[in-house]
């Protein structure tokens, strides 16, 4: 049915200012993000980035004549998700950085937007706004109540319960009615398909050990009772994705038995796993797939690209049919109407910027809707190549290598990813392709500790900051040199977040290996990061045994700020001063101590976040890395 539509697909063309620096094209934010079809398929809601800042906008399917419903505060708010509630309301979750006790934290807010009247409501109440700590108070969506589209279930802190409680909130008036109190220090709540709160998750810390407990009730009149507990870092993982229709069972991601994250059906009353629903033979499942109304419809995983497994065979068959129309590319249904007759499809691969296509099966029409990066669609990009090798201890390490066309002996940029419990993919990466366009080869490494390759591979990176994880990066570079893909003494290391830590650590561990170092939002003082950062033990416990003072003291040996005398290469530091993941003082303090000894530059981005997700931050990022790399590596 879809094949006849392909004949009318046309690529959009965009005018590019030829006099502008090349980096300006790459520094542009995505034109649209998170496009979502209304249940009836008549409207598309999206985060639409404009020159004056991000907006929540709608357009009639499949037009691009956007109606701006709300503007976010420039350099302040970030949209975390957009969710339809029926065809009238859009629920928007946005967050902003707030300074508390010497650190920035993200605070979440929920909004409802009436698409018929454009009226926007902050989903809150005077009972909260009158409190002096309101600006630090987060609001979380528990359920968008598919059968009651004028209402939603929202969780927030209530001083009377001294914990997070659940309210039934009218999306038009923002009236709050408490439906679930909190006597058990529960932080996260789950509702069944009828909107009845059935599960709660509580996390308790004692002597640096974190225990997560699941509380459950059989029906709305029953008392909550504890039905499962797990010690983070010791027991099998247990992550609830959704409840069954009757709420008696849970769909749980767990690494039990298989050593990989897989989807299991868990009988709540019996307190035991019933059956394996789905797993992949090699990769961890990544998480739940939900439709544009929040209903759980499948699970996903990554190999080189995003892969889906739908519970309804019709959903899977429709996506496979769509994917068959785009040979050599990765096509995924981003959103569809409730009756599955109108679709938005994301199409991309390693050399194709993501482009959204629309399909209307009723009219047999389709075509290009919008490119995510319209200023890049006419460019040619370099293909990304897979590689793998055996590390010196026998562990298989994989990654990607990309090189510019028609450049003899290009310099090498080693680009370790952040996280570290993340990974690189083969998808189009505008930052990577920009470095290649400058004339550099780029080596990406999924070192041990990277996520998605099974529990054993991830846990092999625990306690290995500056050690075996770091060694994997060096050995990947040695592999590339041995293969003739790069030359010794002609490389720079370039990383962000944990990748920035890797870059700074390489600067003192291997001072002759790299001609320059770029650290973006990186960690220079691991001891301070562990002892002064207010994070959950689940995360810090993967860096060091937080109960072992000697181990914490030893972090000085893998902290660049303590090893400045060993560093030779020029360094560029870039950090946003509103970073909620890594405090910007990690870069600033390092610069203050090193600037009299090293060739070093520190760029502090005003109001910048960890992810540089506003236009000014992107412009500053690309404009700074370009001359630095050209000076030291070309």
Coordinates of C-alpha atoms in Angstrom, one line a residue:
X1 CA 0.0 0.0 0.0
X2 CA 2.9 2.3 0.7
X3 CA 4.9 1.6 -2.4
X4 CA 2.8 3.8 -4.7
X5 CA 3.5 6.8 -2.5
X6 CA 7.3 6.8 -3.0
X7 CA 7.0 8.2 -6.6
X8 CA 6.1 11.6 -5.3
X9 CA 8.8 12.0 -2.6
X10 CA 10.8 15.1 -3.2
X11 CA 13.9 16.3 -1.4
X12 CA 13.6 19.8 0.0
X13 CA 16.2 22.5 -1.0
X14 CA 17.5 25.2 1.3
X15 CA 19.5 28.3 0.6
X16 CA 22.9 28.5 2.4
X17 CA 24.9 31.7 2.8
X18 CA 28.1 30.8 0.9
X19 CA 30.0 33.5 2.7
X20 CA 29.3 32.2 6.2
X21 CA 32.0 30.1 7.9
X22 CA 31.4 26.3 7.4
X23 CA 31.0 25.8 11.1
X24 CA 27.9 28.0 11.2
X25 CA 26.0 25.4 9.2
X26 CA 26.9 22.7 11.7
X27 CA 26.3 24.9 14.8
X28 CA 22.6 25.3 13.9
X29 CA 20.2 23.6 16.3
X30 CA 17.8 21.0 14.9
X31 CA 14.9 22.8 13.1
X32 CA 12.4 20.4 14.7
X33 CA 12.6 17.9 17.6
X34 CA 10.2 15.4 19.0
X35 CA 7.5 15.8 16.3
X36 CA 4.3 14.1 17.5
X37 CA 1.0 13.4 15.7
X38 CA -2.3 14.1 17.5
X39 CA -4.3 10.9 18.1
X40 CA -6.7 11.8 15.2
X41 CA -3.7 12.6 13.0
X42 CA -4.8 16.1 12.2
X43 CA -2.0 18.1 13.9
X44 CA 1.7 17.7 14.4
X45 CA 3.1 19.1 17.7
X46 CA 6.9 19.7 17.9
X47 CA 9.7 21.6 19.5
X48 CA 10.4 24.2 16.8
X49 CA 13.7 26.0 17.2
X50 CA 13.7 29.6 15.9
X51 CA 16.3 32.4 15.9
X52 CA 14.6 33.9 18.9
X53 CA 14.6 30.6 20.9
X54 CA 12.8 27.3 21.1
X55 CA 9.0 27.1 20.8
X56 CA 6.3 24.6 21.2
X57 CA 4.4 24.8 17.9
X58 CA 1.7 22.9 15.9
X59 CA 0.9 22.6 12.3
X60 CA -1.7 20.8 10.3
X61 CA -0.6 17.5 9.0
X62 CA 1.5 17.5 6.8
X63 CA 2.1 21.3 6.5
X64 CA 5.1 23.3 7.8
X65 CA 3.1 26.5 8.5
X66 CA 3.8 26.5 12.2
X67 CA 1.6 28.1 14.8
X68 CA 3.7 29.0 17.9
X69 CA 1.8 28.1 21.0
X70 CA 4.5 28.9 23.6
X71 CA 8.0 30.2 23.7
X72 CA 10.6 28.9 26.2
X73 CA 13.0 31.2 28.1
X74 CA 16.0 31.5 25.9
X75 CA 19.1 29.8 27.5
X76 CA 16.9 28.7 30.4
X77 CA 14.4 26.0 29.7
X78 CA 14.8 22.7 28.0
X79 CA 12.0 20.6 26.7
X80 CA 12.2 17.0 28.0
X81 CA 9.2 15.6 26.3
X82 CA 5.9 16.5 24.5
X83 CA 2.8 14.3 25.1
X84 CA -0.7 14.6 23.6
X85 CA -3.7 14.2 25.9
X86 CA -6.5 13.6 23.5
X87 CA -6.7 16.0 20.5
X88 CA -7.1 19.2 22.5
X89 CA -4.2 19.3 25.0
X90 CA -0.5 19.0 24.8
X91 CA 1.5 18.2 28.0
X92 CA 5.0 19.6 28.0
X93 CA 7.7 18.7 30.4
X94 CA 10.4 21.3 30.6
X95 CA 13.3 21.7 33.0
X96 CA 15.8 24.4 34.0
X97 CA 19.0 24.7 36.1
X98 CA 18.7 26.0 39.6
X99 CA 21.6 26.7 42.0
X100 CA 21.4 24.8 45.3
X101 CA 24.1 24.5 48.0
X102 CA 27.0 25.2 45.6
X103 CA 25.7 23.1 42.7
X104 CA 23.2 23.3 39.8
X105 CA 20.3 20.9 39.7
X106 CA 17.6 20.5 37.0
X107 CA 14.1 21.4 38.2
X108 CA 11.2 19.9 36.1
X109 CA 7.9 21.8 35.4
X110 CA 4.8 20.6 33.5
X111 CA 2.6 22.7 31.3
X112 CA -0.6 22.1 29.4
X113 CA -1.4 23.8 26.1
X114 CA -4.8 24.0 24.6
X115 CA -4.2 23.8 20.9
X116 CA -7.6 25.2 20.1
X117 CA -7.2 28.4 22.2
X118 CA -3.4 28.5 22.6
X119 CA -3.9 28.9 26.3
X120 CA -0.9 27.7 28.3
X121 CA -1.1 26.6 31.9
X122 CA 1.7 25.9 34.4
X123 CA 0.5 22.8 36.1
X124 CA 0.9 23.9 39.7
X125 CA -1.2 25.3 42.5
X126 CA -0.9 28.2 45.0
X127 CA -0.4 25.6 47.7
X128 CA 3.1 25.1 46.1
X129 CA 3.8 28.5 44.6
X130 CA 3.4 30.3 48.0
X131 CA 6.2 28.2 49.5
X132 CA 9.7 29.7 49.6
X133 CA 11.3 26.6 48.1
X134 CA 8.9 26.4 45.2
X135 CA 11.6 27.3 42.6
X136 CA 13.4 24.1 43.6
X137 CA 10.3 21.9 43.3
X138 CA 9.9 19.4 40.4
X139 CA 6.7 18.1 38.9
X140 CA 6.6 14.7 37.2
X141 CA 4.0 13.2 34.9
X142 CA 2.7 9.9 36.2
X143 CA 0.0 9.2 33.6
X144 CA -1.7 11.3 30.8
X145 CA -4.9 9.3 31.4
X146 CA -5.7 8.2 27.9
X147 CA -9.5 7.7 28.8
X148 CA -9.8 11.1 30.6
X149 CA -8.0 13.5 28.3
X150 CA -8.8 16.6 30.3
X151 CA -6.9 15.3 33.2
X152 CA -3.4 13.9 34.1
X153 CA -1.8 12.4 37.1
X154 CA 1.1 14.4 38.4
X155 CA 3.6 13.8 41.2
X156 CA 5.3 16.5 43.3
X157 CA 6.6 17.0 46.8
X158 CA 4.0 17.7 49.5
X159 CA 5.2 19.2 52.7
X160 CA 2.3 17.6 54.7
X161 CA 3.3 14.1 53.6
X162 CA 7.0 15.0 53.6
X163 CA 7.3 13.1 50.3
X164 CA 6.1 12.9 46.7
X165 CA 2.4 12.5 46.4
X166 CA 0.1 12.1 43.3
X167 CA -2.6 14.6 42.2
X168 CA -5.3 14.4 39.6
X169 CA -4.9 17.6 37.7
X170 CA -7.3 19.3 35.3
X171 CA -5.4 20.4 32.2
X172 CA -7.6 23.4 31.6
X173 CA -7.9 24.8 35.1
X174 CA -4.8 23.3 36.8
X175 CA -7.0 22.3 39.7
X176 CA -5.1 19.8 41.9
X177 CA -6.8 17.0 43.8
X178 CA -4.7 14.6 45.9
X179 CA -5.3 10.9 45.0
X180 CA -2.3 9.3 46.6
X181 CA -0.5 10.1 49.8
X182 CA 2.9 9.0 50.8
X183 CA 3.9 7.3 54.1
X184 CA 6.7 5.2 52.7
X185 CA 9.2 7.8 51.3
X186 CA 8.2 6.8 47.7
X187 CA 9.9 8.8 45.1
X188 CA 8.3 7.5 41.8
X189 CA 4.7 6.3 41.2
X190 CA 3.1 4.0 38.6
X191 CA -0.5 3.9 37.5
X192 CA -2.5 1.2 35.7
X193 CA -4.5 1.7 32.5
X194 CA -7.4 3.0 34.5
X195 CA -5.4 5.7 36.3
X196 CA -5.2 3.9 39.6
X197 CA -1.9 4.2 41.4
X198 CA -0.7 0.6 41.9
X199 CA 3.1 0.8 42.3
X200 CA 5.6 3.1 44.1
X201 CA 9.5 3.0 44.1
X202 CA 11.3 4.1 47.2
X203 CA 15.1 4.4 47.5
X204 CA 16.8 4.2 50.9
X205 CA 20.5 5.0 51.7
X206 CA 22.3 3.6 54.7
X207 CA 26.1 3.5 55.1
X208 CA 26.5 4.4 51.4
X209 CA 24.4 1.3 50.4
X210 CA 21.3 2.2 48.3
X211 CA 18.3 -0.1 48.4
X212 CA 15.4 0.3 46.0
X213 CA 12.0 -1.1 47.2
X214 CA 8.8 -1.7 45.2
X215 CA 5.5 -1.0 47.0
X216 CA 2.3 -2.4 45.5
X217 CA -1.5 -2.6 46.1
X218 CA -3.9 -5.0 44.4
X219 CA -6.7 -2.4 43.9
X220 CA -7.5 1.3 44.8
X221 CA -8.9 0.4 48.2
X222 CA -6.0 -1.8 49.3
X223 CA -3.0 -0.7 51.4
X224 CA 0.4 -0.5 49.8
X225 CA 2.8 -3.3 50.8
X226 CA 6.5 -3.8 50.0
X227 CA 6.9 -6.6 47.4
X228 CA 10.5 -6.4 46.2
X229 CA 13.8 -4.9 47.3
X230 CA 17.1 -4.7 45.4
X231 CA 20.6 -3.4 46.5
X232 CA 22.0 -1.2 43.7
X233 CA 25.2 -2.6 42.3
X234 CA 24.8 -6.1 44.0
X235 CA 21.4 -7.6 42.9
X236 CA 20.0 -8.1 39.4
X237 CA 18.7 -5.0 37.8
X238 CA 14.9 -4.5 38.1
X239 CA 13.5 -1.6 36.1
X240 CA 9.7 -1.4 35.7
X241 CA 8.6 -0.2 32.3
X242 CA 4.8 -0.6 32.6
X243 CA 2.0 -2.5 34.2
X244 CA -0.3 -5.0 32.5
X245 CA -3.8 -4.0 31.7
X246 CA -5.2 -5.2 35.0
X247 CA -2.2 -3.9 36.9
X248 CA -1.4 -7.3 38.5
X249 CA 1.8 -7.8 36.5
X250 CA 4.7 -5.7 35.6
X251 CA 6.9 -5.5 32.5
X252 CA 10.5 -5.4 33.9
X253 CA 13.9 -4.8 32.3
X254 CA 16.4 -7.0 34.2
X255 CA 19.8 -8.6 33.5
X256 CA 18.8 -11.7 35.4
X257 CA 19.8 -15.1 34.0
X258 CA 21.0 -13.7 30.6
X259 CA 23.6 -11.2 31.7
X260 CA 21.8 -8.7 29.4
X261 CA 18.9 -6.3 29.9
X262 CA 15.9 -8.2 28.7
X263 CA 12.1 -7.8 29.1
X264 CA 10.4 -10.0 31.7
X265 CA 6.9 -10.4 32.9
X266 CA 6.8 -10.2 36.7
X267 CA 3.9 -11.4 38.8
X268 CA 3.5 -8.8 41.4
X269 CA 1.3 -10.7 43.9
X270 CA 3.4 -13.9 43.7
X271 CA 6.7 -11.9 43.8
X272 CA 8.3 -13.8 41.0
X273 CA 9.2 -13.6 37.3
X274 CA 6.8 -15.6 35.0
X275 CA 8.3 -15.5 31.6
X276 CA 10.8 -13.9 29.3
X277 CA 9.0 -11.5 26.9
X278 CA 11.9 -10.4 24.6
X279 CA 15.7 -10.3 24.5
X280 CA 18.4 -9.8 22.0
X281 CA 21.2 -12.3 21.8
X282 CA 24.0 -9.7 21.9
X283 CA 22.8 -6.3 23.1
X284 CA 21.0 -5.0 26.1
X285 CA 17.4 -3.7 25.6
X286 CA 17.5 0.0 25.9
X287 CA 14.0 0.8 27.1
X288 CA 10.3 1.1 26.5
X289 CA 8.7 2.3 23.3
X290 CA 5.5 4.4 23.9
X291 CA 3.1 5.8 21.5
X292 CA 2.4 9.6 21.3
X293 CA -0.2 9.2 24.1
X294 CA 2.2 7.4 26.4
X295 CA 1.0 3.8 26.0
X296 CA 3.6 1.0 26.2
X297 CA 3.8 -0.7 22.8
X298 CA 7.3 -2.2 22.5
X299 CA 10.9 -2.2 23.5
X300 CA 14.1 -1.1 21.7
X301 CA 17.8 -1.8 21.5
X302 CA 20.8 -0.6 19.6
X303 CA 23.3 -2.4 17.4
X304 CA 24.8 0.2 15.1
X305 CA 21.3 1.8 14.9
X306 CA 18.1 1.9 16.8
X307 CA 16.0 -1.3 16.6
X308 CA 12.4 -1.9 17.6
X309 CA 10.3 -4.8 18.8
X310 CA 6.6 -4.2 18.9
X311 CA 4.1 -6.3 20.9
X312 CA 1.5 -5.9 18.1
X313 CA 2.6 -7.7 15.0
X314 CA 0.7 -5.1 12.9
X315 CA 2.9 -2.3 14.3
X316 CA 6.1 -4.2 13.4
X317 CA 4.8 -5.1 9.9
X318 CA 4.0 -1.5 9.2
X319 CA 7.4 -0.3 10.2
X320 CA 9.1 -3.0 8.1
X321 CA 7.1 -2.0 5.1
X322 CA 8.1 1.6 5.6
X323 CA 11.8 0.7 6.0
X324 CA 11.7 -1.3 2.8
X325 CA 11.0 1.9 0.9
X326 CA 14.3 3.4 2.0
X327 CA 17.0 1.0 0.9
X328 CA 20.4 1.6 2.6
X329 CA 18.9 3.9 5.1
X330 CA 17.4 3.5 8.6
X331 CA 13.7 4.3 8.7
X332 CA 11.8 4.4 12.0
X333 CA 8.2 5.4 12.6
X334 CA 8.5 8.4 14.9
X335 CA 4.8 9.0 15.4
X336 CA 1.5 7.8 14.1
X337 CA -2.2 8.5 14.5
X338 CA -4.3 6.3 16.7
X339 CA -5.7 4.5 13.7
X340 CA -2.2 4.0 12.1
X341 CA -3.2 5.7 8.8
X342 CA -1.0 8.8 9.2
X343 CA 2.7 8.5 9.9
X344 CA 5.8 10.5 10.5
X345 CA 8.9 8.5 9.6
X346 CA 12.5 9.4 10.5
X347 CA 15.0 8.4 7.8
X348 CA 18.8 8.6 8.3
X349 CA 22.1 6.7 8.3
X350 CA 25.8 7.5 8.8
X351 CA 25.9 9.9 5.9
X352 CA 22.3 11.2 5.8
X353 CA 21.1 13.9 8.2
X354 CA 17.8 12.8 9.7
X355 CA 14.8 13.7 7.6
X356 CA 11.1 13.3 8.5
X357 CA 8.8 11.9 5.9
X358 CA 5.0 11.9 6.1
X359 CA 2.6 9.2 4.8
X360 CA -1.2 9.4 4.6
X361 CA -2.5 6.0 3.8
X362 CA -6.1 7.2 3.3
X363 CA -5.2 9.5 0.4
X364 CA -2.1 7.5 -0.7
X365 CA 0.1 10.6 -0.4
X366 CA 3.5 11.1 1.1
X367 CA 6.6 13.2 0.9
X368 CA 9.4 15.0 2.7
X369 CA 8.1 16.9 5.8
X370 CA 11.2 18.5 7.2
X371 CA 14.9 17.8 7.6
X372 CA 16.2 18.0 11.1
X373 CA 19.3 19.8 9.8
X374 CA 18.2 21.5 6.6
X375 CA 21.4 23.5 6.1
X376 CA 23.3 20.2 5.8
X377 CA 21.1 18.2 3.4
X378 CA 23.0 19.2 0.3
X379 CA 26.4 18.2 1.7
X380 CA 28.3 15.0 1.0
X381 CA 29.5 13.2 4.1
X382 CA 32.1 10.5 4.8
X383 CA 30.9 6.9 5.6
X384 CA 31.5 5.6 9.1
X385 CA 33.3 2.2 9.3
X386 CA 33.0 -0.4 12.0
X387 CA 36.0 -1.9 13.6
X388 CA 36.9 -4.3 16.4
X389 CA 40.1 -5.6 18.0
X390 CA 41.2 -7.6 21.0
X391 CA 42.5 -5.5 23.9
X392 CA 45.7 -6.6 25.6
X393 CA 43.7 -8.6 28.2
X394 CA 41.6 -10.3 25.5
X395 CA 38.4 -8.3 25.7
X396 CA 36.8 -7.4 22.4
X397 CA 36.6 -3.6 21.9
X398 CA 34.5 -2.1 19.1
X399 CA 34.0 1.3 17.6
X400 CA 33.9 3.4 14.5
X401 CA 36.5 5.0 12.2
X402 CA 35.7 7.8 9.8
X403 CA 38.1 9.5 7.4
X404 CA 37.9 12.3 4.9
X405 CA 37.9 11.6 1.2
X406 CA 40.8 12.5 -0.9
X407 CA 43.0 13.6 2.0
X408 CA 46.4 11.9 2.2
X409 CA 47.6 11.0 5.7
X410 CA 45.0 13.0 7.6
X411 CA 45.6 13.9 11.2
X412 CA 43.7 11.8 13.7
X413 CA 41.2 12.9 16.3
X414 CA 40.5 10.4 19.0
X415 CA 36.9 11.1 20.3
X416 CA 35.9 9.1 23.4
X417 CA 32.2 9.3 24.3
X418 CA 30.7 10.6 27.5
X419 CA 28.8 8.7 30.2
X420 CA 30.8 6.6 30.6
X421 CA 27.8 4.3 30.7
X422 CA 26.7 5.4 27.2
X423 CA 28.1 4.4 23.8
X424 CA 28.7 5.6 20.3
X425 CA 26.4 4.7 17.4
X426 CA 26.7 4.7 13.6
X427 CA 24.0 7.4 13.2
X428 CA 24.7 10.7 11.4
X429 CA 26.7 12.8 13.9
X430 CA 27.1 16.5 12.9
X431 CA 30.0 17.1 15.2
X432 CA 31.9 14.1 13.9
X433 CA 31.2 15.0 10.2
X434 CA 32.3 18.6 10.8
X435 CA 35.7 17.3 12.1
X436 CA 36.0 15.1 9.0
X437 CA 35.1 18.1 6.8
X438 CA 38.0 20.0 8.4
X439 CA 40.3 17.2 7.2
X440 CA 40.6 15.0 10.2
X441 CA 40.0 11.3 10.6
X442 CA 38.0 10.4 13.7
X443 CA 38.3 7.4 15.9
X444 CA 35.4 6.5 18.3
X445 CA 35.8 3.8 20.9
X446 CA 33.2 1.8 22.8
X447 CA 35.6 1.1 25.6
X448 CA 34.7 -1.3 28.4
X449 CA 32.1 0.3 30.7
X450 CA 30.1 1.4 27.7
X451 CA 26.4 0.6 27.9
X452 CA 24.4 -1.8 25.7
X453 CA 26.9 -4.6 25.3
X454 CA 25.8 -6.7 28.3
X455 CA 26.3 -6.5 32.0
X456 CA 29.8 -8.1 32.0
X457 CA 31.1 -5.6 29.5
X458 CA 29.6 -2.6 31.4
X459 CA 30.8 -3.8 34.9
X460 CA 34.3 -4.4 33.5
X461 CA 34.5 -0.6 33.5
X462 CA 33.6 -0.2 37.2
X463 CA 36.4 1.3 39.2
X464 CA 38.4 1.8 36.0
X465 CA 38.3 5.6 35.5
X466 CA 41.8 6.4 34.4
X467 CA 42.8 2.7 34.2
X468 CA 41.5 -0.1 31.9
X469 CA 38.8 2.1 30.4
X470 CA 41.5 4.6 29.6
X471 CA 43.8 1.9 28.3
X472 CA 41.2 0.7 25.8
X473 CA 41.3 4.2 24.2
X474 CA 45.0 4.1 23.8
X475 CA 45.0 0.6 22.5
X476 CA 42.3 1.5 19.9
X477 CA 44.6 4.3 18.7
X478 CA 47.5 1.9 18.5
X479 CA 45.3 -0.5 16.5
X480 CA 44.4 2.3 14.0
X481 CA 48.1 3.1 13.6
X482 CA 49.0 -0.5 13.1
X483 CA 46.3 -0.8 10.4
X484 CA 47.8 2.2 8.6
X485 CA 44.8 4.3 9.3
X486 CA 46.7 6.9 11.3
X487 CA 50.2 8.1 11.9
X488 CA 52.0 8.3 15.3
X489 CA 52.5 11.7 16.7
X490 CA 49.8 13.3 14.6
X491 CA 46.7 13.2 16.8
X492 CA 44.5 15.2 19.1
X493 CA 42.1 13.8 21.8
X494 CA 38.7 15.5 21.9
X495 CA 36.0 14.5 24.4
X496 CA 33.0 15.8 26.3
X497 CA 31.8 15.0 29.8
X498 CA 33.4 11.6 30.7
X499 CA 35.2 12.0 27.3
X500 CA 36.6 15.3 28.6
X501 CA 37.9 13.4 31.6
X502 CA 39.5 10.9 29.2
X503 CA 41.1 13.7 27.3
X504 CA 42.6 15.4 30.3
X505 CA 43.8 12.2 31.8
X506 CA 45.5 11.3 28.5
X507 CA 47.3 14.6 28.7
X508 CA 49.3 13.6 31.7
X509 CA 49.3 9.8 31.3
X510 CA 50.5 9.9 27.7
X511 CA 52.1 13.4 27.3
X512 CA 53.8 12.5 24.0
X513 CA 50.8 10.7 22.4
X514 CA 48.7 13.8 21.5
X515 CA 49.5 17.1 20.0
X516 CA 46.5 18.8 21.5
X517 CA 43.7 18.2 24.0
X518 CA 40.0 19.4 23.9
X519 CA 37.9 18.9 27.1
X520 CA 34.3 19.9 26.9
X521 CA 32.4 19.8 30.3
X522 CA 35.1 17.5 31.5
X523 CA 36.3 16.3 34.9
X524 CA 39.8 17.3 36.0
X525 CA 39.5 16.4 39.8
X526 CA 38.0 13.0 40.2
X527 CA 38.4 13.1 44.0
X528 CA 36.4 16.3 44.3
X529 CA 33.9 15.0 41.8
X530 CA 33.2 12.0 43.9
X531 CA 33.2 13.6 47.4
X532 CA 31.5 16.9 46.6
X533 CA 28.9 15.9 44.0
X534 CA 25.5 15.2 45.4
X535 CA 24.6 12.1 43.3
X536 CA 23.0 8.8 44.0
X537 CA 25.4 6.1 45.1
X538 CA 24.3 3.9 42.1
X539 CA 26.4 6.2 40.0
X540 CA 29.3 7.1 42.2
X541 CA 29.6 3.4 43.3
X542 CA 30.7 2.6 39.8
X543 CA 33.7 5.0 40.0
X544 CA 35.1 4.0 43.4
X545 CA 34.2 2.2 46.6
X546 CA 32.7 5.2 48.3
X547 CA 33.2 3.5 51.7
X548 CA 37.0 3.1 51.2
X549 CA 38.9 6.3 52.1
X550 CA 42.1 4.9 50.7
X551 CA 40.5 4.3 47.3
X552 CA 39.1 7.8 47.3
X553 CA 42.5 9.3 48.1
X554 CA 44.0 7.3 45.3
X555 CA 41.8 9.1 42.8
X556 CA 44.4 11.9 42.9
X557 CA 46.6 9.6 40.8
X558 CA 44.0 9.7 37.9
X559 CA 43.1 13.4 38.2
X560 CA 44.6 15.9 35.8
X561 CA 44.5 18.7 38.3
X562 CA 47.1 16.8 40.4
X563 CA 49.4 16.1 37.4
X564 CA 49.8 19.4 35.7
X565 CA 53.6 19.1 35.7
X566 CA 53.3 16.0 33.5
X567 CA 51.3 17.7 30.7
X568 CA 52.9 19.0 27.6
X569 CA 50.1 19.5 24.9
X570 CA 48.1 22.6 24.4
X571 CA 44.6 22.4 26.0
X572 CA 41.2 23.9 25.2
X573 CA 38.6 23.8 28.0
X574 CA 35.0 24.7 27.3
X575 CA 32.3 24.6 30.0
X576 CA 28.9 26.0 30.6
X577 CA 28.4 27.7 34.0
X578 CA 24.9 26.2 34.4
X579 CA 26.1 22.6 34.0
X580 CA 24.1 20.3 36.3
X581 CA 26.2 17.1 35.5
X582 CA 29.7 18.4 36.0
X583 CA 30.3 21.6 37.9
X584 CA 32.0 24.1 35.7
X585 CA 34.7 24.6 38.5
X586 CA 36.1 21.3 37.2
X587 CA 37.4 23.2 34.2
X588 CA 37.8 26.7 35.8
X589 CA 39.9 25.4 38.8
X590 CA 42.1 23.4 36.5
X591 CA 42.7 26.4 34.3
X592 CA 43.5 28.6 37.3
X593 CA 46.1 26.2 38.4
X594 CA 47.6 25.4 35.0
X595 CA 47.5 28.7 33.1
X596 CA 51.0 29.8 34.2
X597 CA 52.6 26.5 33.2
X598 CA 50.6 25.4 30.1
X599 CA 49.4 26.6 26.7
X600 CA 45.8 26.5 27.8
X601 CA 42.6 28.4 27.0
X602 CA 39.4 28.3 29.1
X603 CA 36.0 29.3 27.5
X604 CA 33.2 29.6 30.0
X605 CA 29.8 29.8 28.3
X606 CA 27.3 32.0 30.2
X607 CA 24.1 30.1 31.0
X608 CA 25.5 27.1 29.1
X609 CA 24.3 23.6 30.2
X610 CA 26.1 20.3 30.1
X611 CA 24.8 19.5 26.6
X612 CA 25.2 23.0 25.0
X613 CA 21.6 22.7 23.9
X614 CA 21.0 26.4 23.0
X615 CA 22.0 28.2 19.9
X616 CA 24.6 30.6 21.5
X617 CA 26.4 27.6 23.2
X618 CA 26.6 25.7 19.9
X619 CA 28.0 28.8 18.1
X620 CA 30.6 29.3 20.8
X621 CA 31.5 25.6 20.8
X622 CA 32.2 25.4 17.0
X623 CA 33.8 28.8 16.8
X624 CA 36.3 27.9 19.5
X625 CA 37.3 24.3 18.5
X626 CA 37.8 25.3 14.8
X627 CA 40.8 27.6 15.2
X628 CA 42.3 25.5 18.0
X629 CA 42.4 22.3 16.0
X630 CA 43.5 24.0 12.8
X631 CA 46.4 25.6 14.7
X632 CA 47.7 22.6 16.5
X633 CA 46.8 19.7 14.2
X634 CA 46.6 20.8 10.5

